Coordinates of C-alpha atoms in Angstrom, one line a residue:
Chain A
X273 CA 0.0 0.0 0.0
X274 CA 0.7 3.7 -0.6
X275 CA 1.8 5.4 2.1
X276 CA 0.8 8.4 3.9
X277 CA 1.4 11.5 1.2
X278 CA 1.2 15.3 2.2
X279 CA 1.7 18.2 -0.5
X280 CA 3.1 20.2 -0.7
X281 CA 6.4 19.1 1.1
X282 CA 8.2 23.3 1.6
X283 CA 6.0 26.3 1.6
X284 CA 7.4 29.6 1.8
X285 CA 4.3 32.7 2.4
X286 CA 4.1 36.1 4.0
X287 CA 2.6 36.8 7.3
X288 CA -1.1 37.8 6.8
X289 CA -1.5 35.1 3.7
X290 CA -3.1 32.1 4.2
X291 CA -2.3 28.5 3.5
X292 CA -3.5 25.4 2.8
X293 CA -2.3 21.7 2.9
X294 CA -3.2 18.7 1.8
X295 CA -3.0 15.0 3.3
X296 CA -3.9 11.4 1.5
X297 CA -4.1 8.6 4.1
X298 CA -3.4 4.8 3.5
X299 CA -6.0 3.2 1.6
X300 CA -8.9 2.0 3.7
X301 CA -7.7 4.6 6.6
X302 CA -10.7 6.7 7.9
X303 CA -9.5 8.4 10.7
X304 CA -6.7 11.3 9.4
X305 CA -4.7 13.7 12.7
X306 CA -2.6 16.9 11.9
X307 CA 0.3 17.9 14.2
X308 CA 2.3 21.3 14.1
X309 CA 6.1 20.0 15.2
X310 CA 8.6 23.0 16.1
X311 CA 12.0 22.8 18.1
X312 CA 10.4 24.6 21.2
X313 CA 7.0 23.3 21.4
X314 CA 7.4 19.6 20.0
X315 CA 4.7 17.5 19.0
X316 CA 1.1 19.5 19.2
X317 CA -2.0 17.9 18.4
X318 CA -4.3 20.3 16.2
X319 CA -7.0 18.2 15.1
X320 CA -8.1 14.6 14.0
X321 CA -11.4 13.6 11.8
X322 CA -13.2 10.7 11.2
X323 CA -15.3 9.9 8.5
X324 CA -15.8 13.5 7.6
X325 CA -16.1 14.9 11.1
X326 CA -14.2 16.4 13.3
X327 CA -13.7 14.1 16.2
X328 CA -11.5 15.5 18.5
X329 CA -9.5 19.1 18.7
X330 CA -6.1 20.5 19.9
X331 CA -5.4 23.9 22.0
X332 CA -4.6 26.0 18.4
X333 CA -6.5 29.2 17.6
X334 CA -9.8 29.3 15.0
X335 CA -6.7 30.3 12.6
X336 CA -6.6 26.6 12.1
X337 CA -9.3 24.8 10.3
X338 CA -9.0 21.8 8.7
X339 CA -11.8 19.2 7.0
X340 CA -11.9 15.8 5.6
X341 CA -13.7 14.6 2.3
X342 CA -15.9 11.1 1.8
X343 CA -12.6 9.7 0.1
X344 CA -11.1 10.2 3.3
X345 CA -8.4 13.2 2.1
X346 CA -8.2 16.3 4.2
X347 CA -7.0 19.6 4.2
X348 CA -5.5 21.9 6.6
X349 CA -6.1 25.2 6.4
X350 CA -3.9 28.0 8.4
X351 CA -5.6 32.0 7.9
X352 CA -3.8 35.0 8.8
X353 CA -0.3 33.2 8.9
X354 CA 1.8 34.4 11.8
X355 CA 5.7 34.0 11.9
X356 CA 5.2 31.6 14.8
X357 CA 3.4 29.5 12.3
X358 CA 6.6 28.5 10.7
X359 CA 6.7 24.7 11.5
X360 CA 6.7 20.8 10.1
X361 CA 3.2 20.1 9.5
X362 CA 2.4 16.4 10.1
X363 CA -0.6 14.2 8.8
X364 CA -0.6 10.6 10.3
X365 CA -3.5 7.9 9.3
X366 CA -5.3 5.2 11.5
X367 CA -7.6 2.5 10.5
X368 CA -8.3 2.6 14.1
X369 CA -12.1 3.1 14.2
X370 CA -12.5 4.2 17.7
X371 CA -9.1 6.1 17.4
X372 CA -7.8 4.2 20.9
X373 CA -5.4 1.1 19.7
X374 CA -4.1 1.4 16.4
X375 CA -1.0 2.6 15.4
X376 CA -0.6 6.1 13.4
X377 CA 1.1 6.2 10.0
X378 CA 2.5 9.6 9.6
X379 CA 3.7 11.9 6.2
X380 CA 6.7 12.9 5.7
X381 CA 5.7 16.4 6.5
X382 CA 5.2 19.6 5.0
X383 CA 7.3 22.5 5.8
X384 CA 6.2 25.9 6.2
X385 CA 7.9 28.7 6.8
X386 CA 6.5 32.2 7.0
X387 CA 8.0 35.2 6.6
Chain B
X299 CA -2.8 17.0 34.2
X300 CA -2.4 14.2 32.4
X301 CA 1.6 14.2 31.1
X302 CA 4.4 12.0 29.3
X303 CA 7.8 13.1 30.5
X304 CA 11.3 12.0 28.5
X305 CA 13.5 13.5 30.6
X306 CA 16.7 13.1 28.8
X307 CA 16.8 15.6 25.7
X308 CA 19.7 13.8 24.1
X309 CA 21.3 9.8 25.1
X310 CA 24.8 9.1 23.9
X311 CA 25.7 5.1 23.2
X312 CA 28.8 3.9 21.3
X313 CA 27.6 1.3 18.8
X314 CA 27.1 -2.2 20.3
X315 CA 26.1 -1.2 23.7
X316 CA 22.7 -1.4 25.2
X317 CA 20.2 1.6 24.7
X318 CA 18.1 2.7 27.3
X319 CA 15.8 6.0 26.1
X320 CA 13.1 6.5 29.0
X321 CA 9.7 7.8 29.3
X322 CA 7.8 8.0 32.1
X323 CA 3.8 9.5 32.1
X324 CA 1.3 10.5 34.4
X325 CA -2.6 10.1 33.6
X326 CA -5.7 8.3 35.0
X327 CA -6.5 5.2 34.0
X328 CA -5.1 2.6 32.4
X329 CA -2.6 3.7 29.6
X330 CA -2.3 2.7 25.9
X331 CA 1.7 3.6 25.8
X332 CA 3.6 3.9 22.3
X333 CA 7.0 4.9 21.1
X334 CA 7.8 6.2 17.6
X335 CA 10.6 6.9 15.8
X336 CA 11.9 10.1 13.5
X337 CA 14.6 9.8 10.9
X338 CA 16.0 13.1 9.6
X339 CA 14.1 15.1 7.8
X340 CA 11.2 12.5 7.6
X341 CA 7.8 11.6 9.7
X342 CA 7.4 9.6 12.5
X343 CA 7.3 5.5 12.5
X344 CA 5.8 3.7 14.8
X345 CA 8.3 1.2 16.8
X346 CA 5.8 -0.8 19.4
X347 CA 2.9 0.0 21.5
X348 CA 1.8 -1.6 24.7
X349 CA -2.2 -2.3 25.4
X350 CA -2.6 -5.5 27.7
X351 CA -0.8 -8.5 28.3
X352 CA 3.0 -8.9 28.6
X353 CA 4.4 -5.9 30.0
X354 CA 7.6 -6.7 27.6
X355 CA 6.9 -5.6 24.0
X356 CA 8.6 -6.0 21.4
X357 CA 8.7 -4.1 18.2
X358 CA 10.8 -2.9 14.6
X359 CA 14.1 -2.8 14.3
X360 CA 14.6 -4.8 17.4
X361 CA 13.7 -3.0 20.1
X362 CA 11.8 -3.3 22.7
X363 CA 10.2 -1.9 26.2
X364 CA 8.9 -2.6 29.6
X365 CA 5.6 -1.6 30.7
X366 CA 6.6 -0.8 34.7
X367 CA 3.0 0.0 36.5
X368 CA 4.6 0.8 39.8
X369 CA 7.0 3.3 38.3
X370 CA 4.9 4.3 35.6
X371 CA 7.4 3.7 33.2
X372 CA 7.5 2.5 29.3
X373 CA 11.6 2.8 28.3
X374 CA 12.6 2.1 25.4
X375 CA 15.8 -1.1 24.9
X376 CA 17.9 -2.2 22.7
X377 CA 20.5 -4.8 23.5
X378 CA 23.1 -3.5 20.8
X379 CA 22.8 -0.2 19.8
X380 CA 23.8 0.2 15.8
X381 CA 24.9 3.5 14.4
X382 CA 21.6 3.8 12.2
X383 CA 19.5 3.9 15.0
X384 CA 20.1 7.6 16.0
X385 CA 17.8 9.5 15.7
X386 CA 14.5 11.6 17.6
X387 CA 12.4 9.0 19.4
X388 CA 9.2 10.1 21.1
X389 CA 6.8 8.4 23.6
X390 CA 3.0 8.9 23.8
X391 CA 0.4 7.9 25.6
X392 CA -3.3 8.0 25.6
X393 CA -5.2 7.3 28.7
X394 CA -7.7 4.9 29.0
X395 CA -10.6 7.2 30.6
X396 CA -9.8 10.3 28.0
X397 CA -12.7 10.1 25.6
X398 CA -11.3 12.8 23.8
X399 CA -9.1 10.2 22.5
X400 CA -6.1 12.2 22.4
X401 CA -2.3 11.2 22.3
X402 CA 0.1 12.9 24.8
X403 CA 3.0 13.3 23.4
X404 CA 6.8 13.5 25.2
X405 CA 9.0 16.1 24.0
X406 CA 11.3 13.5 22.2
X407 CA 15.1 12.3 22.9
X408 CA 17.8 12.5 20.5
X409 CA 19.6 9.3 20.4
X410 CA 23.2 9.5 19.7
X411 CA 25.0 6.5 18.3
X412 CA 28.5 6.8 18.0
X413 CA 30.6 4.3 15.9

């Protein structure tokens, strides 16, 4: 199977813009989670859905949106970009219905940096 | 509060000695524990997880770790460290009672592995 794929991989945008990225999850993988990883703050969980919805929700500022489609791709969406937004964005898939046991299969990242 | 502590930022291990990377969390309930692994410039792979059962788990690459209860410790082993094995390796948790389903995530350890 095809992994976990995230486009695009570097982003380079202005403060004030916003930004949008993209995540495609293992085939038959329903459940789809976005991190923000930075050398200060480390892993932060911003958001995971499930079967379209939005089943659980990090500390991040409405800034951060995100959605998930019936094919199970979702999109991350950052508004008013702030310098402190400058991170690895991570997507990471689950077939783990009830989002407790499974394993997640991360991306290999996208990397914005705003300036 | 519900936390995962790693509280060595970097471990230094000449190649073919044991590795020892620890973690150590605090939450209510049982916990689901899981390490994963980041290569350079990559995403996270998982290594192993511990659920139920044998509080030794074993997982890729050959490593392995020991649920402790009493200590509330899951660190990470290896019986021979090899020189491709350093790299950032995180520890997360997600409690048993959180219905928000959320992983708690340690702040990571870089593993050294010197030849």
């Amino acid at each position: 199977k095809a992994g976990v794929t995230q486009t695009p991989r570097y982003l380079i945008k202005t403060r004030g813009q916003q930004v949008t990225l993209s995540c495609s999850p293992i085939s038959g993988h329903r459940s789809v989670s976005w991190y923000q990883q930075t050398p200060g703050q480390g892993l932060q969980f911003l958001f995971e859905y499930f079967s379209e919805t939005q089943r659980n929700k990090g500390n991040f500022p409405g800034r951060f949106s995100g959605r998930q489609f019936s094919n199970s791709r979702s999109e991350m969406n950052v508004s008013t970009l702030e310098l402190g937004d400058s991170a690895l964005y991570l997507c990471a898939s689950s077939s783990d219905p009830t989002g407790l046991l499974y394993e997640q299969y991360f991306g290999p990242g996208t990397r914005l940096t705003v300036t | 509060a519900q936390s995962v502590a790693q509280p060595e930022d970097q471990v230094n291990v000449a190649e073919g000695n044991p590795l020892t990377v620890k973690c150590t969390y605090s939450v209510s309930g049982n916990p689901y524990l899981f390490w994963y692994v980041q290569y350079p410039n990559r995403g996270l792979q998982f290594l192993l997880k511990y659920i139920t059962g044998d509080n030794l788990v074993k997982g890729s690459y050959g490593f392995e770790a020991e649920f402790n209860k009493s200590q509330t410790s899951f660190h990470l082993k290896k019986p021979s460290a090899l020189v491709s094995d350093s790299a950032l390796y995180f520890c997360a948790v997600r409690p048993w009672a959180d219905s928000n389903y959320q992983l708690i995530w340690g702040a990571g350890t870089k593993l050294i592995i010197k030849p």
